[in-house]
Amino acid sequence: MSFRILMILSLVVSILPVLFSCLVLAINQNDITKEIKRKYDYKHTFKQPYYYNDTVPFFDTYGHTLLAPEFLRLAPSVPWHSGSIWTQLPNPHKEWEVEFSFRISGNYFLGGRGMAFWYTKEQSKGGSLFGCRDKWDGLAIFFETVDHSRKRENPYIMAHINDGSTSYNSIADPIAAKMAGCYRMFRNTQEPIFAKISYINSTLKLSIDPNDEGRSYNACFTKLGVSLPSGYYFGVSASAEGATPDDHDILSFETYEINPIDKSDRPLRPHEAEKAKKSPSESFEIPEDVKQRIETIQKLVTKSEDPRDAREKEKGDPRNLDFIKGMQIRILESLDKVHEQLRTLGGSPKSSDNYYSDSSKTESQLVAVSQKLDKIISSISSLEARVSRIPLDGGNDHAIRDLKEDVQRIASKIESLDTRIAGQFYQTQRSFHDAAKLRDKDSSTTSIWIYLIYFTLFAIITIGAYILYQTKMELDQKKFI
């Protein structure tokens, strides 16, 4: 009987850690998914199509770099040729991740030199080390294809940290002096090589994917306690040396900011806090200049419809009718475009984080609407001048009637602008509240799992206690027998 009790106790003890782990996982589910966030940085990125005005935006190229439609050839298979590409802007991110793809190919058994990834304090426009200076301040990761030790330790990947005082070419054994490294086959491969370099929480990690186009990375090395400040430049270089030169092509270079600052935590702009506290009906007002332009358009339309003005018109060229009809069509098209811009202003945000960014977009788009209204005002003014010169003979009565109908259509279009502008921001606010309700619903689903785990744990403990009680009662009865 004691063995039975021990089995039950061991079962309960073995299940408790599992249930506790499930509980912790359910509670921290949202936190785990938020541990690492990535934000795409287009100013430190290039990929196909590479060029704008025959240059790579936000990047500078040096040396013998060749710009091809499908790749950037940093170093061709010509002895003692080298090249590099560097970001024009320093990296502003404290934590970052870079994914780039490249290809190194040649006709010889051994390579000529290789390729290098740089994160340094200054750009290097040329030099003897992979097309750059052999003294640098920062990080360098070398994809070496030369067998310096004559031990067939190539191709080899190694990382070095330098403070700008040590000459790399003076190091007798670079592999022994490396900070971290690994052996990987990255030369003459069937598919391009994808490399991912991440710097998160003072940890430098390099992963390589030689076969699956960046979908299946394998770790090369992980180095803890690495200090890499922000404000340095990213670069990639290559060189072809000796009698066995290779072609060195880079295909893409993409940079991500890790754990970016939440938009809700950023400092608010002037008067932004006051607008956020207002109710949806009070948080948006039509700017005064837009109101004035709408009133001006209404006055012009009303004036053009006044029958007293028709008696004051002078005779002119009847061909003005065709011109005026065409101008009316263009005005209606412009009003349709204004309506389309207002429709985009009423689009619902995807999440609550986009609230402040959508407010700034709304202000910029209102400026565009204001400019469009200026053009409409000038067009209607020209229309009024043309209408005033239409002759009043019987042949033009039908044409004048058509013009009045068209002007009424313009007036109805303009009147709808006020309603559209007043209601678009309320629609955005309502979508914002709907997104908040959806987020609360997700959190309630997680709480249900927590209650379920608590109930299971309570049931197991209750059953175990009941079995122990029954066993004790049986032992007591046997004593009296």
CSV table of C-alpha atoms in Angstrom, one decimal:
chain,number,residue,atom,x,y,z
A,1,MET,CA,0.0,0.0,0.0
A,2,SER,CA,2.9,2.4,0.7
A,3,PHE,CA,4.2,1.7,-2.7
A,4,ARG,CA,0.9,2.8,-4.2
A,5,ILE,CA,1.1,6.0,-2.2
A,6,LEU,CA,4.6,6.7,-3.5
A,7,MET,CA,3.5,6.1,-7.1
A,8,ILE,CA,0.7,8.6,-6.7
A,9,LEU,CA,2.9,11.2,-5.1
A,10,SER,CA,5.6,10.8,-7.8
A,11,LEU,CA,2.9,11.1,-10.5
A,12,VAL,CA,1.6,14.4,-9.0
A,13,VAL,CA,5.1,15.7,-8.5
A,14,SER,CA,6.1,14.9,-12.1
A,15,ILE,CA,2.9,16.6,-13.5
A,16,LEU,CA,3.3,19.8,-11.5
A,17,PRO,CA,6.4,21.1,-13.3
A,18,VAL,CA,4.7,20.5,-16.6
A,19,LEU,CA,1.6,22.3,-15.6
A,20,PHE,CA,3.6,25.2,-14.1
A,21,SER,CA,5.5,25.5,-17.4
A,22,CYS,CA,2.3,25.6,-19.4
A,23,LEU,CA,1.0,28.3,-17.0
A,24,VAL,CA,4.0,30.4,-17.4
A,25,LEU,CA,3.9,30.0,-21.2
A,26,ALA,CA,0.3,31.0,-21.4
A,27,ILE,CA,0.8,34.1,-19.2
A,28,ASN,CA,3.9,35.2,-21.1
A,29,GLN,CA,2.7,34.3,-24.6
A,30,ASN,CA,2.3,37.9,-25.7
A,31,ASP,CA,5.6,38.9,-24.2
A,32,ILE,CA,7.5,36.1,-26.0
A,33,THR,CA,6.2,37.2,-29.3
A,34,LYS,CA,7.2,40.8,-28.5
A,35,GLU,CA,10.8,39.9,-27.4
A,36,ILE,CA,12.2,40.6,-30.9
A,37,LYS,CA,10.6,43.0,-33.3
A,38,ARG,CA,12.1,44.0,-36.6
A,39,LYS,CA,11.6,47.2,-38.6
A,40,TYR,CA,12.8,47.5,-42.2
A,41,ASP,CA,15.3,50.2,-42.8
A,42,TYR,CA,15.2,51.1,-46.5
A,43,LYS,CA,18.0,53.7,-46.2
A,44,HIS,CA,20.5,50.9,-45.5
A,45,THR,CA,19.1,48.4,-48.0
A,46,PHE,CA,19.5,47.6,-51.7
A,47,LYS,CA,18.0,44.8,-53.8
A,48,GLN,CA,16.6,44.4,-57.3
A,49,PRO,CA,15.9,46.7,-59.1
A,50,TYR,CA,19.1,48.3,-57.7
A,51,TYR,CA,19.3,51.6,-59.6
A,52,TYR,CA,17.8,55.0,-59.7
A,53,ASN,CA,19.3,57.4,-62.1
A,54,ASP,CA,22.1,54.9,-62.7
A,55,THR,CA,23.1,54.8,-59.0
A,56,VAL,CA,22.3,52.7,-56.0
A,57,PRO,CA,20.2,54.9,-53.7
A,58,PHE,CA,21.8,55.6,-50.3
A,59,PHE,CA,25.0,53.7,-51.2
A,60,ASP,CA,28.4,54.6,-52.6
A,61,THR,CA,30.5,52.3,-54.7
A,62,TYR,CA,34.3,52.3,-55.0
A,63,GLY,CA,37.1,50.5,-56.8
A,64,HIS,CA,36.4,48.2,-59.7
A,65,THR,CA,32.7,47.6,-58.8
A,66,LEU,CA,30.6,46.8,-61.9
A,67,LEU,CA,26.8,47.6,-61.8
A,68,ALA,CA,24.9,44.8,-63.6
A,69,PRO,CA,21.1,44.4,-64.0
A,70,GLU,CA,21.0,41.2,-61.8
A,71,PHE,CA,23.9,41.7,-59.4
A,72,LEU,CA,26.7,44.1,-58.2
A,73,ARG,CA,30.1,42.7,-59.1
A,74,LEU,CA,32.5,44.0,-56.4
A,75,ALA,CA,35.5,42.3,-57.8
A,76,PRO,CA,35.7,40.6,-61.3
A,77,SER,CA,38.0,37.6,-62.0
A,78,VAL,CA,40.9,39.8,-62.9
A,79,PRO,CA,44.0,39.7,-60.8
A,80,TRP,CA,44.4,42.5,-58.3
A,81,HIS,CA,41.0,44.0,-58.8
A,82,SER,CA,38.8,45.0,-55.9
A,83,GLY,CA,35.7,47.0,-55.1
A,84,SER,CA,33.3,47.9,-52.3
A,85,ILE,CA,29.9,49.4,-51.6
A,86,TRP,CA,29.1,51.4,-48.4
A,87,THR,CA,26.1,53.1,-46.9
A,88,GLN,CA,26.0,56.8,-47.2
A,89,LEU,CA,24.3,57.3,-43.8
A,90,PRO,CA,25.6,55.9,-40.5
A,91,ASN,CA,23.6,53.3,-38.7
A,92,PRO,CA,21.4,54.9,-36.0
A,93,HIS,CA,20.2,51.7,-34.4
A,94,LYS,CA,21.5,50.3,-31.2
A,95,GLU,CA,20.5,46.8,-32.1
A,96,TRP,CA,20.3,45.6,-35.7
A,97,GLU,CA,20.2,42.7,-38.1
A,98,VAL,CA,21.6,42.5,-41.7
A,99,GLU,CA,20.7,39.9,-44.3
A,100,PHE,CA,22.7,39.8,-47.5
A,101,SER,CA,23.2,37.3,-50.3
A,102,PHE,CA,26.3,36.8,-52.5
A,103,ARG,CA,28.0,34.5,-54.9
A,104,ILE,CA,31.7,33.7,-55.2
A,105,SER,CA,32.6,31.6,-58.3
A,106,GLY,CA,35.8,30.7,-60.1
A,107,ASN,CA,37.5,28.2,-62.4
A,108,TYR,CA,40.2,27.2,-60.0
A,109,PHE,CA,40.4,24.7,-57.1
A,110,LEU,CA,41.3,27.5,-54.7
A,111,GLY,CA,40.0,31.1,-54.5
A,112,GLY,CA,41.9,34.3,-54.9
A,113,ARG,CA,40.9,36.2,-51.8
A,114,GLY,CA,37.2,36.5,-50.9
A,115,MET,CA,34.6,38.9,-49.5
A,116,ALA,CA,34.3,41.0,-46.3
A,117,PHE,CA,31.4,42.5,-44.3
A,118,TRP,CA,32.3,45.7,-42.5
A,119,TYR,CA,30.7,47.7,-39.7
A,120,THR,CA,33.2,50.5,-39.1
A,121,LYS,CA,33.5,54.0,-37.8
A,122,GLU,CA,34.4,55.4,-41.2
A,123,GLN,CA,34.0,54.3,-44.8
A,124,SER,CA,37.0,52.7,-46.5
A,125,LYS,CA,37.3,53.7,-50.1
A,126,GLY,CA,40.2,51.4,-50.9
A,127,GLY,CA,43.1,49.4,-49.5
A,128,SER,CA,45.0,46.1,-49.5
A,129,LEU,CA,42.6,44.1,-47.3
A,130,PHE,CA,39.6,42.9,-49.3
A,131,GLY,CA,39.6,46.2,-51.1
A,132,CYS,CA,39.7,48.2,-47.9
A,133,ARG,CA,42.2,49.5,-45.3
A,134,ASP,CA,43.9,46.9,-43.1
A,135,LYS,CA,43.4,49.2,-40.1
A,136,TRP,CA,39.8,49.8,-39.1
A,137,ASP,CA,37.8,50.7,-36.1
A,138,GLY,CA,34.9,48.3,-35.7
A,139,LEU,CA,33.8,44.9,-36.9
A,140,ALA,CA,35.0,42.9,-39.9
A,141,ILE,CA,33.8,39.5,-41.0
A,142,PHE,CA,35.9,37.9,-43.7
A,143,PHE,CA,34.7,35.2,-46.1
A,144,GLU,CA,38.2,33.9,-46.9
A,145,THR,CA,38.8,31.6,-49.9
A,146,VAL,CA,42.7,31.6,-49.8
A,147,ASP,CA,44.4,28.7,-48.0
A,148,HIS,CA,47.0,30.7,-46.1
A,149,SER,CA,48.0,27.9,-43.7
A,150,ARG,CA,48.3,25.3,-46.5
A,151,LYS,CA,46.1,23.0,-44.3
A,152,ARG,CA,43.1,23.2,-46.6
A,153,GLU,CA,41.3,25.3,-44.0
A,154,ASN,CA,39.3,27.1,-46.6
A,155,PRO,CA,36.8,28.5,-47.4
A,156,TYR,CA,36.7,29.9,-43.9
A,157,ILE,CA,34.6,32.6,-42.2
A,158,MET,CA,36.1,34.6,-39.3
A,159,ALA,CA,35.2,37.8,-37.4
A,160,HIS,CA,37.7,40.3,-36.1
A,161,ILE,CA,37.4,43.4,-33.9
A,162,ASN,CA,39.8,46.2,-34.3
A,163,ASP,CA,40.2,49.6,-32.7
A,164,GLY,CA,42.2,51.1,-35.6
A,165,SER,CA,45.6,50.5,-34.1
A,166,THR,CA,46.4,47.0,-35.4
A,167,SER,CA,47.4,46.2,-39.0
A,168,TYR,CA,45.7,43.0,-40.1
A,169,ASN,CA,48.3,42.2,-42.7
A,170,SER,CA,50.9,42.0,-39.9
A,171,ILE,CA,49.1,39.1,-38.2
A,172,ALA,CA,50.9,35.8,-38.8
A,173,ASP,CA,48.0,33.5,-38.3
A,174,PRO,CA,44.6,35.3,-38.9
A,175,ILE,CA,42.6,32.2,-38.0
A,176,ALA,CA,44.2,31.9,-34.6
A,177,ALA,CA,43.7,35.6,-33.9
A,178,LYS,CA,40.0,35.6,-34.8
A,179,MET,CA,37.2,36.5,-32.4
A,180,ALA,CA,35.0,33.8,-33.8
A,181,GLY,CA,34.6,31.8,-36.9
A,182,CYS,CA,33.5,28.6,-38.7
A,183,TYR,CA,34.1,26.5,-41.8
A,184,ARG,CA,31.4,26.8,-44.4
A,185,MET,CA,31.3,26.0,-48.1
A,186,PHE,CA,30.4,29.3,-49.8
A,187,ARG,CA,32.4,29.1,-53.0
A,188,ASN,CA,31.1,27.7,-56.3
A,189,THR,CA,27.8,26.8,-54.8
A,190,GLN,CA,24.7,26.0,-56.9
A,191,GLU,CA,22.5,28.6,-55.1
A,192,PRO,CA,23.5,32.0,-53.8
A,193,ILE,CA,24.8,32.2,-50.2
A,194,PHE,CA,22.6,34.0,-47.7
A,195,ALA,CA,24.2,35.4,-44.5
A,196,LYS,CA,22.4,36.9,-41.5
A,197,ILE,CA,24.4,39.0,-39.0
A,198,SER,CA,22.5,40.1,-35.9
A,199,TYR,CA,23.6,42.3,-33.0
A,200,ILE,CA,21.1,42.0,-30.2
A,201,ASN,CA,21.7,42.5,-26.5
A,202,SER,CA,25.5,42.8,-26.9
A,203,THR,CA,25.6,39.4,-28.7
A,204,LEU,CA,26.9,39.0,-32.2
A,205,LYS,CA,25.6,36.1,-34.2
A,206,LEU,CA,26.3,34.9,-37.8
A,207,SER,CA,24.1,32.4,-39.6
A,208,ILE,CA,24.5,30.9,-43.1
A,209,ASP,CA,22.0,29.4,-45.5
A,210,PRO,CA,23.7,27.9,-48.6
A,211,ASN,CA,20.7,26.1,-50.1
A,212,ASP,CA,17.3,27.6,-49.2
A,213,GLU,CA,17.5,31.3,-50.2
A,214,GLY,CA,17.4,32.6,-46.7
A,215,ARG,CA,14.6,30.3,-45.3
A,216,SER,CA,16.8,27.9,-43.4
A,217,TYR,CA,19.7,29.4,-41.5
A,218,ASN,CA,22.4,27.4,-39.6
A,219,ALA,CA,24.4,29.1,-37.0
A,220,CYS,CA,28.1,29.8,-37.7
A,221,PHE,CA,29.1,31.5,-34.5
A,222,THR,CA,27.6,33.3,-31.5
A,223,LYS,CA,29.8,35.7,-29.5
A,224,LEU,CA,28.6,37.3,-26.2
A,225,GLY,CA,29.8,40.5,-24.7
A,226,VAL,CA,30.5,42.4,-28.0
A,227,SER,CA,30.4,46.2,-27.9
A,228,LEU,CA,29.4,47.8,-31.2
A,229,PRO,CA,28.2,51.4,-30.9
A,230,SER,CA,25.7,53.0,-33.2
A,231,GLY,CA,26.7,55.6,-35.8
A,232,TYR,CA,29.0,53.3,-37.8
A,233,TYR,CA,28.8,52.5,-41.5
A,234,PHE,CA,27.9,49.2,-43.1
A,235,GLY,CA,29.9,48.0,-46.1
A,236,VAL,CA,30.7,45.0,-48.2
A,237,SER,CA,34.0,44.6,-50.2
A,238,ALA,CA,35.8,42.0,-52.2
A,239,SER,CA,39.1,41.4,-53.9
A,240,ALA,CA,40.6,39.0,-56.5
A,241,GLU,CA,44.3,38.4,-56.0
A,242,GLY,CA,47.0,36.1,-57.2
A,243,ALA,CA,46.8,33.6,-60.1
A,244,THR,CA,43.4,32.2,-59.1
A,245,PRO,CA,40.9,35.2,-59.1
A,246,ASP,CA,37.2,34.7,-58.6
A,247,ASP,CA,34.1,36.7,-59.5
A,248,HIS,CA,32.6,38.2,-56.3
A,249,ASP,CA,28.9,39.3,-56.7
A,250,ILE,CA,26.5,40.7,-54.1
A,251,LEU,CA,22.8,40.3,-54.9
A,252,SER,CA,21.0,41.9,-51.9
A,253,PHE,CA,21.6,43.7,-48.7
A,254,GLU,CA,18.8,44.3,-46.2
A,255,THR,CA,18.9,46.0,-42.8
A,256,TYR,CA,16.5,45.8,-39.9
A,257,GLU,CA,16.2,47.7,-36.7
A,258,ILE,CA,15.7,45.3,-33.8
A,259,ASN,CA,13.2,46.2,-31.0
A,260,PRO,CA,12.3,49.7,-32.3
A,261,ILE,CA,10.9,52.2,-30.0
A,262,ASP,CA,7.1,51.9,-29.7
A,263,LYS,CA,5.3,54.8,-31.4
A,264,SER,CA,3.1,55.3,-28.3
A,265,ASP,CA,6.3,55.9,-26.2
A,266,ARG,CA,7.7,58.6,-28.5
A,267,PRO,CA,7.4,62.3,-27.4
A,268,LEU,CA,4.2,64.0,-28.4
A,269,ARG,CA,4.2,66.9,-30.9
A,270,PRO,CA,2.8,70.3,-29.8
A,271,HIS,CA,-1.0,70.1,-29.1
A,272,GLU,CA,-1.0,66.4,-29.9
A,273,ALA,CA,-1.8,65.5,-26.3
A,274,GLU,CA,-4.8,67.8,-26.2
A,275,LYS,CA,-6.1,66.3,-29.5
A,276,ALA,CA,-5.7,62.8,-28.1
A,277,LYS,CA,-7.9,63.6,-25.0
A,278,LYS,CA,-10.7,65.0,-27.1
A,279,SER,CA,-13.7,62.9,-28.1
A,280,PRO,CA,-13.9,61.6,-31.7
A,281,SER,CA,-16.5,64.3,-32.6
A,282,GLU,CA,-14.2,67.1,-31.2
A,283,SER,CA,-10.8,65.8,-32.2
A,284,PHE,CA,-11.0,67.1,-35.8
A,285,GLU,CA,-11.9,70.4,-37.2
A,286,ILE,CA,-11.8,71.7,-40.8
A,287,PRO,CA,-8.9,74.2,-41.2
A,288,GLU,CA,-10.0,77.8,-41.7
A,289,ASP,CA,-8.2,78.1,-45.1
A,290,VAL,CA,-10.1,75.0,-46.4
A,291,LYS,CA,-13.4,76.5,-45.2
A,292,GLN,CA,-12.6,79.8,-46.9
A,293,ARG,CA,-11.9,78.1,-50.2
A,294,ILE,CA,-15.1,76.1,-50.0
A,295,GLU,CA,-17.1,79.3,-49.4
A,296,THR,CA,-15.3,81.0,-52.4
A,297,ILE,CA,-16.3,78.1,-54.6
A,298,GLN,CA,-19.9,78.3,-53.5
A,299,LYS,CA,-20.0,82.0,-54.2
A,300,LEU,CA,-18.6,81.5,-57.7
A,301,VAL,CA,-21.1,78.8,-58.5
A,302,THR,CA,-24.0,80.9,-57.1
A,303,LYS,CA,-22.9,83.9,-59.1
A,304,SER,CA,-22.7,81.9,-62.3
A,305,GLU,CA,-26.3,80.7,-61.8
A,306,ASP,CA,-27.7,84.2,-61.2
A,307,PRO,CA,-30.1,85.1,-64.1
A,308,ARG,CA,-29.3,88.8,-63.8
A,309,ASP,CA,-25.8,88.1,-65.0
A,310,ALA,CA,-27.1,86.7,-68.3
A,311,ARG,CA,-28.6,90.1,-69.3
A,312,GLU,CA,-25.2,91.7,-68.9
A,313,LYS,CA,-23.3,89.3,-71.1
A,314,GLU,CA,-21.7,90.6,-74.3
A,315,LYS,CA,-21.5,88.8,-77.6
A,316,GLY,CA,-18.5,86.7,-78.2
A,317,ASP,CA,-17.1,83.8,-80.2
A,318,PRO,CA,-19.7,80.8,-80.2
A,319,ARG,CA,-16.8,78.4,-80.1
A,320,ASN,CA,-16.3,79.3,-76.4
A,321,LEU,CA,-19.1,76.7,-75.7
A,322,ASP,CA,-16.8,73.8,-76.6
A,323,PHE,CA,-14.0,75.2,-74.5
A,324,ILE,CA,-16.3,75.7,-71.5
A,325,LYS,CA,-17.7,72.2,-71.8
A,326,GLY,CA,-14.2,70.8,-71.8
A,327,MET,CA,-13.3,72.9,-68.8
A,328,GLN,CA,-16.4,71.7,-66.9
A,329,ILE,CA,-15.4,68.1,-67.5
A,330,ARG,CA,-11.9,68.8,-66.1
A,331,ILE,CA,-13.4,70.5,-63.1
A,332,LEU,CA,-15.6,67.5,-62.4
A,333,GLU,CA,-12.6,65.2,-62.8
A,334,SER,CA,-10.7,67.3,-60.3
A,335,LEU,CA,-13.5,67.1,-57.8
A,336,ASP,CA,-13.6,63.3,-58.2
A,337,LYS,CA,-9.9,63.2,-57.4
A,338,VAL,CA,-10.6,65.3,-54.2
A,339,HIS,CA,-13.3,62.9,-53.2
A,340,GLU,CA,-10.9,60.0,-53.7
A,341,GLN,CA,-8.3,61.7,-51.5
A,342,LEU,CA,-10.9,62.2,-48.8
A,343,ARG,CA,-11.9,58.5,-49.1
A,344,THR,CA,-8.3,57.5,-48.4
A,345,LEU,CA,-8.3,59.8,-45.3
A,346,GLY,CA,-11.2,57.8,-43.9
A,347,GLY,CA,-9.3,54.5,-44.1
A,348,SER,CA,-9.2,52.5,-40.9
A,349,PRO,CA,-5.8,52.1,-39.1
A,350,LYS,CA,-4.5,48.5,-38.7
A,351,SER,CA,-3.7,48.9,-35.0
A,352,SER,CA,-3.6,51.5,-32.3
A,353,ASP,CA,0.1,52.1,-32.9
A,354,ASN,CA,-0.8,53.8,-36.1
A,355,TYR,CA,-3.0,56.4,-34.5
A,356,TYR,CA,-0.4,59.2,-34.3
A,357,SER,CA,1.2,58.4,-37.7
A,358,ASP,CA,-2.3,58.5,-39.3
A,359,SER,CA,-2.9,61.9,-37.8
A,360,SER,CA,0.2,63.3,-39.5
A,361,LYS,CA,-0.8,61.7,-42.8
A,362,THR,CA,-4.2,63.3,-42.5
A,363,GLU,CA,-2.7,66.7,-42.1
A,364,SER,CA,-0.4,66.3,-45.1
A,365,GLN,CA,-3.3,64.9,-47.2
A,366,LEU,CA,-5.5,67.9,-46.2
A,367,VAL,CA,-2.7,70.1,-47.7
A,368,ALA,CA,-3.1,68.2,-50.9
A,369,VAL,CA,-6.8,68.7,-50.8
A,370,SER,CA,-6.3,72.4,-50.2
A,371,GLN,CA,-4.1,72.7,-53.3
A,372,LYS,CA,-6.6,70.9,-55.4
A,373,LEU,CA,-9.3,73.3,-54.3
A,374,ASP,CA,-7.1,76.2,-55.4
A,375,LYS,CA,-7.0,74.7,-58.9
A,376,ILE,CA,-10.8,74.2,-58.9
A,377,ILE,CA,-11.3,77.9,-57.9
A,378,SER,CA,-9.1,79.1,-60.7
A,379,SER,CA,-10.9,76.9,-63.2
A,380,ILE,CA,-14.3,78.1,-62.2
A,381,SER,CA,-13.1,81.7,-62.4
A,382,SER,CA,-12.0,81.1,-66.0
A,383,LEU,CA,-15.3,79.4,-66.6
A,384,GLU,CA,-17.2,82.4,-65.4
A,385,ALA,CA,-15.3,84.7,-67.7
A,386,ARG,CA,-16.1,82.5,-70.7
A,387,VAL,CA,-19.8,82.2,-69.9
A,388,SER,CA,-20.1,86.0,-69.6
A,389,ARG,CA,-19.1,86.3,-73.3
A,390,ILE,CA,-21.7,83.8,-74.7
A,391,PRO,CA,-24.2,85.5,-77.1
A,392,LEU,CA,-27.9,85.5,-76.1
A,393,ASP,CA,-29.4,84.8,-79.5
A,394,GLY,CA,-31.9,81.9,-79.7
A,395,GLY,CA,-29.4,79.4,-81.0
A,396,ASN,CA,-27.5,79.4,-77.7
A,397,ASP,CA,-30.5,79.0,-75.4
A,398,HIS,CA,-30.1,75.2,-75.3
A,399,ALA,CA,-26.3,75.5,-74.7
A,400,ILE,CA,-26.8,77.9,-71.9
A,401,ARG,CA,-29.4,75.5,-70.3
A,402,ASP,CA,-26.8,72.7,-70.5
A,403,LEU,CA,-24.2,74.9,-68.9
A,404,LYS,CA,-26.5,75.6,-66.0
A,405,GLU,CA,-27.1,72.0,-65.4
A,406,ASP,CA,-23.4,71.3,-65.4
A,407,VAL,CA,-22.8,74.1,-63.0
A,408,GLN,CA,-25.4,72.6,-60.7
A,409,ARG,CA,-23.5,69.3,-60.8
A,410,ILE,CA,-20.4,71.1,-59.8
A,411,ALA,CA,-22.2,72.8,-56.9
A,412,SER,CA,-23.5,69.4,-55.6
A,413,LYS,CA,-20.0,68.0,-55.8
A,414,ILE,CA,-18.6,70.9,-53.8
A,415,GLU,CA,-21.4,70.7,-51.2
A,416,SER,CA,-20.5,67.0,-50.6
A,417,LEU,CA,-16.9,68.0,-49.7
A,418,ASP,CA,-18.0,69.5,-46.4
A,419,THR,CA,-19.8,66.4,-45.4
A,420,ARG,CA,-17.0,64.1,-46.5
A,421,ILE,CA,-14.3,66.1,-44.6
A,422,ALA,CA,-16.4,66.3,-41.4
A,423,GLY,CA,-17.1,62.6,-41.3
A,424,GLN,CA,-13.8,61.1,-42.4
A,425,PHE,CA,-12.0,61.6,-39.1
A,426,TYR,CA,-14.9,60.2,-37.1
A,427,GLN,CA,-14.7,57.0,-39.2
A,428,THR,CA,-11.0,56.7,-38.4
A,429,GLN,CA,-11.6,57.1,-34.7
A,430,ARG,CA,-14.3,54.4,-34.8
A,431,SER,CA,-11.9,52.0,-36.6
A,432,PHE,CA,-9.3,52.7,-33.9
A,433,HIS,CA,-11.8,51.7,-31.2
A,434,ASP,CA,-12.7,48.5,-33.1
A,435,ALA,CA,-9.0,47.6,-33.2
A,436,ALA,CA,-8.7,48.1,-29.5
A,437,LYS,CA,-11.8,45.8,-28.9
A,438,LEU,CA,-10.2,43.1,-31.0
A,439,ARG,CA,-7.0,43.3,-29.0
A,440,ASP,CA,-9.0,42.9,-25.7
A,441,LYS,CA,-10.7,39.9,-27.2
A,442,ASP,CA,-7.3,38.2,-27.8
A,443,SER,CA,-6.3,38.8,-24.2
A,444,SER,CA,-9.5,37.3,-23.0
A,445,THR,CA,-8.7,34.1,-24.9
A,446,THR,CA,-5.4,33.8,-23.2
A,447,SER,CA,-7.1,34.2,-19.8
A,448,ILE,CA,-9.4,31.2,-20.6
A,449,TRP,CA,-6.4,29.0,-21.0
A,450,ILE,CA,-5.0,30.1,-17.7
A,451,TYR,CA,-8.3,29.3,-15.9
A,452,LEU,CA,-8.3,25.9,-17.7
A,453,ILE,CA,-4.8,25.1,-16.4
A,454,TYR,CA,-5.7,26.1,-12.9
A,455,PHE,CA,-8.8,23.9,-12.9
A,456,THR,CA,-6.8,20.9,-14.2
A,457,LEU,CA,-4.2,21.4,-11.5
A,458,PHE,CA,-6.9,21.6,-8.8
A,459,ALA,CA,-8.6,18.4,-10.1
A,460,ILE,CA,-5.3,16.4,-10.0
A,461,ILE,CA,-4.5,17.6,-6.4
A,462,THR,CA,-8.1,16.8,-5.3
A,463,ILE,CA,-8.0,13.3,-6.8
A,464,GLY,CA,-4.6,12.6,-5.2
A,465,ALA,CA,-5.8,13.7,-1.8
A,466,TYR,CA,-8.9,11.5,-2.1
A,467,ILE,CA,-6.8,8.5,-2.9
A,468,LEU,CA,-4.6,9.1,0.0
A,469,TYR,CA,-7.6,9.4,2.3
A,470,GLN,CA,-9.1,6.1,1.0
A,471,THR,CA,-5.8,4.3,1.5
A,472,LYS,CA,-5.5,5.6,5.1
A,473,MET,CA,-9.1,4.4,5.9
A,474,GLU,CA,-8.3,0.9,4.6
A,475,LEU,CA,-5.2,0.7,6.8
A,476,ASP,CA,-7.2,1.8,9.9
A,477,GLN,CA,-9.8,-0.9,9.2
A,478,LYS,CA,-7.1,-3.6,8.9
A,479,LYS,CA,-5.8,-2.7,12.4
A,480,PHE,CA,-9.2,-3.5,14.0
A,481,ILE,CA,-9.5,-6.8,12.1
